[in-house]
Amino acid sequence: MENLIKIVLEAGKLFQEGFNATKEVRYKGSVDLVTQYDVAVENLLKEKISKLLPEYTIIGEESSDEFTRATKAIYIDPIDGTTNFVHKIQLCAISVGIWIEGRAEIAIVYNPILNELFYAKRNDGAFCNGKKISVTSTDSLQRSLLATGFPYTKVEKGRDYRWVVKTMENLLPYTQDIRRLGAASIDLCYVANGIFDGFYECNLKPWDVAAGILLVEEAGGKVSNHKGEAYRLGDPIIVATNGCNHNALIEKLADY
């Protein structure tokens, strides 16, 4: 864990440099951005981590065309929240999740701009900057502050778009409020850290959530799909909460 954190902190320096620099922006889709720093941070992480853990398959957002399952896998999002990164909004992070036989074992999420380092190891708790963290105990959905996100597929106004709109219609009146930060890894960390009472989103990629899932679980929370079943990487919807309001949140989600 310690050596892996050192690598992520090193990558964070490049991340910080890019945050304040002029960026070359390309589009992977209609609204899906990528910069030279996404690629550079991922390359640095892959080079260093592959030497540290050569027996693992590394799956990175910018270098993996498809989601593949491996017995030992490391999922990397070099800059989660690239749109925030490009617009100099400070909510963006490096996310690294280590999975063995389909289960998260180690998680690191680092926001170099706000100097927030979240990490967790299975059965060892979740931490932020060295301090142990835990989820809230809010048991009322009406008193819950939730987070969500909007998938890039919204531009197609298809199934995902309709699900987002219908779920918001179903859910918003029955919550304290809903926030949209623009980085799923941070949303999950903030559930783990007792800032949000819950989070839900559709059509996320494995590298978006591979680290955050373990952080929520190790902080005492619950993670599932929209059916209440254990979340598997690649499931269409993720729900992460403090556990107390989990079923109430699921009941308000639109059919998918």
PDB file of C-alpha atoms in Angstrom, residues 126-250:
ATOM      1  CA  ALA A 126     -10.986   3.626   5.115  1.00  0.00           C
ATOM      2  CA  PHE A 127      -8.888   6.752   5.596  1.00  0.00           C
ATOM      3  CA  CYS A 128      -8.513  10.329   4.371  1.00  0.00           C
ATOM      4  CA  ASN A 129      -5.123  11.956   4.917  1.00  0.00           C
ATOM      5  CA  GLY A 130      -4.352   9.413   7.611  1.00  0.00           C
ATOM      6  CA  LYS A 131      -7.597   9.865   9.548  1.00  0.00           C
ATOM      7  CA  LYS A 132     -10.109   7.019   9.706  1.00  0.00           C
ATOM      8  CA  ILE A 133     -13.421   7.898   8.073  1.00  0.00           C
ATOM      9  CA  SER A 134     -16.953   6.549   8.289  1.00  0.00           C
ATOM     10  CA  VAL A 135     -20.335   6.995   6.647  1.00  0.00           C
ATOM     11  CA  THR A 136     -23.226   8.940   8.174  1.00  0.00           C
ATOM     12  CA  SER A 137     -26.015   7.430  10.246  1.00  0.00           C
ATOM     13  CA  THR A 138     -28.833   9.319   8.490  1.00  0.00           C
ATOM     14  CA  ASP A 139     -31.732   6.873   8.250  1.00  0.00           C
ATOM     15  CA  SER A 140     -34.288   9.142   6.587  1.00  0.00           C
ATOM     16  CA  LEU A 141     -34.229   9.579   2.818  1.00  0.00           C
ATOM     17  CA  GLN A 142     -35.912  12.972   3.242  1.00  0.00           C
ATOM     18  CA  ARG A 143     -32.947  14.114   5.340  1.00  0.00           C
ATOM     19  CA  SER A 144     -30.340  12.582   3.044  1.00  0.00           C
ATOM     20  CA  LEU A 145     -28.017  14.663   0.897  1.00  0.00           C
ATOM     21  CA  LEU A 146     -27.335  12.613  -2.224  1.00  0.00           C
ATOM     22  CA  ALA A 147     -24.953  12.842  -5.145  1.00  0.00           C
ATOM     23  CA  THR A 148     -25.403  11.723  -8.728  1.00  0.00           C
ATOM     24  CA  GLY A 149     -23.935  12.173 -12.186  1.00  0.00           C
ATOM     25  CA  PHE A 150     -25.076  12.393 -15.779  1.00  0.00           C
ATOM     26  CA  PRO A 151     -23.659   9.946 -18.336  1.00  0.00           C
ATOM     27  CA  TYR A 152     -22.084  11.111 -21.591  1.00  0.00           C
ATOM     28  CA  THR A 153     -24.815   9.151 -23.386  1.00  0.00           C
ATOM     29  CA  LYS A 154     -27.269  11.883 -22.348  1.00  0.00           C
ATOM     30  CA  VAL A 155     -26.643  13.570 -25.693  1.00  0.00           C
ATOM     31  CA  GLU A 156     -28.429  10.694 -27.433  1.00  0.00           C
ATOM     32  CA  LYS A 157     -31.599  11.312 -25.372  1.00  0.00           C
ATOM     33  CA  GLY A 158     -32.044   7.553 -25.155  1.00  0.00           C
ATOM     34  CA  ARG A 159     -32.457   5.059 -22.330  1.00  0.00           C
ATOM     35  CA  ASP A 160     -29.847   6.557 -19.985  1.00  0.00           C
ATOM     36  CA  TYR A 161     -31.170  10.096 -20.463  1.00  0.00           C
ATOM     37  CA  ARG A 162     -34.744   9.024 -19.764  1.00  0.00           C
ATOM     38  CA  TRP A 163     -33.631   7.087 -16.668  1.00  0.00           C
ATOM     39  CA  VAL A 164     -31.777  10.116 -15.278  1.00  0.00           C
ATOM     40  CA  VAL A 165     -34.749  12.433 -15.787  1.00  0.00           C
ATOM     41  CA  LYS A 166     -37.355   9.999 -14.450  1.00  0.00           C
ATOM     42  CA  THR A 167     -35.230   9.092 -11.420  1.00  0.00           C
ATOM     43  CA  MET A 168     -34.721  12.767 -10.611  1.00  0.00           C
ATOM     44  CA  GLU A 169     -38.473  13.283 -10.839  1.00  0.00           C
ATOM     45  CA  ASN A 170     -39.086  10.287  -8.547  1.00  0.00           C
ATOM     46  CA  LEU A 171     -36.361  11.086  -6.033  1.00  0.00           C
ATOM     47  CA  LEU A 172     -35.716  14.816  -5.695  1.00  0.00           C
ATOM     48  CA  PRO A 173     -38.834  15.747  -3.659  1.00  0.00           C
ATOM     49  CA  TYR A 174     -38.033  13.033  -1.113  1.00  0.00           C
ATOM     50  CA  THR A 175     -34.436  14.063  -0.358  1.00  0.00           C
ATOM     51  CA  GLN A 176     -32.733  16.913   1.432  1.00  0.00           C
ATOM     52  CA  ASP A 177     -31.174  17.682  -1.961  1.00  0.00           C
ATOM     53  CA  ILE A 178     -29.046  16.221  -4.753  1.00  0.00           C
ATOM     54  CA  ARG A 179     -25.570  17.359  -5.822  1.00  0.00           C
ATOM     55  CA  ARG A 180     -23.714  16.759  -9.073  1.00  0.00           C
ATOM     56  CA  LEU A 181     -19.935  17.135  -8.652  1.00  0.00           C
ATOM     57  CA  GLY A 182     -18.769  15.627 -11.940  1.00  0.00           C
ATOM     58  CA  ALA A 183     -16.405  12.922 -10.634  1.00  0.00           C
ATOM     59  CA  ALA A 184     -17.806   9.583  -9.462  1.00  0.00           C
ATOM     60  CA  SER A 185     -14.669   8.626  -7.546  1.00  0.00           C
ATOM     61  CA  ILE A 186     -15.017  11.761  -5.421  1.00  0.00           C
ATOM     62  CA  ASP A 187     -18.755  11.181  -4.959  1.00  0.00           C
ATOM     63  CA  LEU A 188     -17.985   7.739  -3.540  1.00  0.00           C
ATOM     64  CA  CYS A 189     -15.204   9.097  -1.323  1.00  0.00           C
ATOM     65  CA  TYR A 190     -17.578  11.725   0.042  1.00  0.00           C
ATOM     66  CA  VAL A 191     -20.122   9.026   0.897  1.00  0.00           C
ATOM     67  CA  ALA A 192     -17.337   7.177   2.704  1.00  0.00           C
ATOM     68  CA  ASN A 193     -16.286  10.373   4.480  1.00  0.00           C
ATOM     69  CA  GLY A 194     -19.777  11.200   5.740  1.00  0.00           C
ATOM     70  CA  ILE A 195     -20.289  14.219   3.478  1.00  0.00           C
ATOM     71  CA  PHE A 196     -22.985  12.622   1.312  1.00  0.00           C
ATOM     72  CA  ASP A 197     -25.542  10.157   2.624  1.00  0.00           C
ATOM     73  CA  GLY A 198     -25.729   8.342  -0.707  1.00  0.00           C
ATOM     74  CA  PHE A 199     -24.838   8.280  -4.389  1.00  0.00           C
ATOM     75  CA  TYR A 200     -26.320   6.742  -7.517  1.00  0.00           C
ATOM     76  CA  GLU A 201     -25.468   6.870 -11.209  1.00  0.00           C
ATOM     77  CA  CYS A 202     -25.915   4.896 -14.409  1.00  0.00           C
ATOM     78  CA  ASN A 203     -23.488   3.802 -17.116  1.00  0.00           C
ATOM     79  CA  LEU A 204     -20.244   4.263 -15.235  1.00  0.00           C
ATOM     80  CA  LYS A 205     -17.053   2.525 -16.320  1.00  0.00           C
ATOM     81  CA  PRO A 206     -15.087   0.175 -14.040  1.00  0.00           C
ATOM     82  CA  TRP A 207     -12.210   2.647 -13.622  1.00  0.00           C
ATOM     83  CA  ASP A 208     -14.710   5.268 -12.353  1.00  0.00           C
ATOM     84  CA  VAL A 209     -15.784   3.170  -9.366  1.00  0.00           C
ATOM     85  CA  ALA A 210     -13.206   0.416  -8.772  1.00  0.00           C
ATOM     86  CA  ALA A 211     -11.538   2.320  -5.936  1.00  0.00           C
ATOM     87  CA  GLY A 212     -14.522   4.173  -4.510  1.00  0.00           C
ATOM     88  CA  ILE A 213     -16.527   0.997  -3.920  1.00  0.00           C
ATOM     89  CA  LEU A 214     -14.024  -0.332  -1.389  1.00  0.00           C
ATOM     90  CA  LEU A 215     -13.753   3.032   0.348  1.00  0.00           C
ATOM     91  CA  VAL A 216     -17.520   3.102   0.938  1.00  0.00           C
ATOM     92  CA  GLU A 217     -17.602  -0.488   2.158  1.00  0.00           C
ATOM     93  CA  GLU A 218     -14.615  -0.072   4.475  1.00  0.00           C
ATOM     94  CA  ALA A 219     -16.192   3.111   5.887  1.00  0.00           C
ATOM     95  CA  GLY A 220     -19.254   1.084   6.889  1.00  0.00           C
ATOM     96  CA  GLY A 221     -21.472   1.794   3.885  1.00  0.00           C
ATOM     97  CA  LYS A 222     -23.228  -0.354   1.333  1.00  0.00           C
ATOM     98  CA  VAL A 223     -22.792  -0.667  -2.438  1.00  0.00           C
ATOM     99  CA  SER A 224     -25.172  -2.481  -4.792  1.00  0.00           C
ATOM    100  CA  ASN A 225     -26.741  -2.338  -8.208  1.00  0.00           C
ATOM    101  CA  HIS A 226     -30.252  -0.983  -8.772  1.00  0.00           C
ATOM    102  CA  LYS A 227     -31.752  -4.342  -7.810  1.00  0.00           C
ATOM    103  CA  GLY A 228     -30.083  -4.359  -4.411  1.00  0.00           C
ATOM    104  CA  GLU A 229     -27.676  -7.100  -5.485  1.00  0.00           C
ATOM    105  CA  ALA A 230     -23.929  -6.966  -4.908  1.00  0.00           C
ATOM    106  CA  TYR A 231     -22.452  -4.566  -7.462  1.00  0.00           C
ATOM    107  CA  ARG A 232     -20.273  -6.106 -10.148  1.00  0.00           C
ATOM    108  CA  LEU A 233     -18.024  -4.009 -12.347  1.00  0.00           C
ATOM    109  CA  GLY A 234     -19.955  -3.361 -15.538  1.00  0.00           C
ATOM    110  CA  ASP A 235     -23.417  -3.282 -13.919  1.00  0.00           C
ATOM    111  CA  PRO A 236     -25.548  -0.520 -15.467  1.00  0.00           C
ATOM    112  CA  ILE A 237     -26.323   1.299 -12.200  1.00  0.00           C
ATOM    113  CA  ILE A 238     -24.420   1.771  -8.957  1.00  0.00           C
ATOM    114  CA  VAL A 239     -25.977   2.730  -5.634  1.00  0.00           C
ATOM    115  CA  ALA A 240     -23.730   3.573  -2.668  1.00  0.00           C
ATOM    116  CA  THR A 241     -25.075   4.726   0.693  1.00  0.00           C
ATOM    117  CA  ASN A 242     -24.514   4.743   4.434  1.00  0.00           C
ATOM    118  CA  GLY A 243     -26.608   1.558   4.455  1.00  0.00           C
ATOM    119  CA  CYS A 244     -29.427   3.039   6.555  1.00  0.00           C
ATOM    120  CA  ASN A 245     -31.223   4.640   3.611  1.00  0.00           C
ATOM    121  CA  HIS A 246     -30.188   2.161   0.930  1.00  0.00           C
ATOM    122  CA  ASN A 247     -33.498   0.417   0.305  1.00  0.00           C
ATOM    123  CA  ALA A 248     -35.429   3.688   0.398  1.00  0.00           C
ATOM    124  CA  LEU A 249     -33.160   5.119  -2.293  1.00  0.00           C
ATOM    125  CA  ILE A 250     -33.434   2.044  -4.499  1.00  0.00           C
TER     126      ILE A 250
END
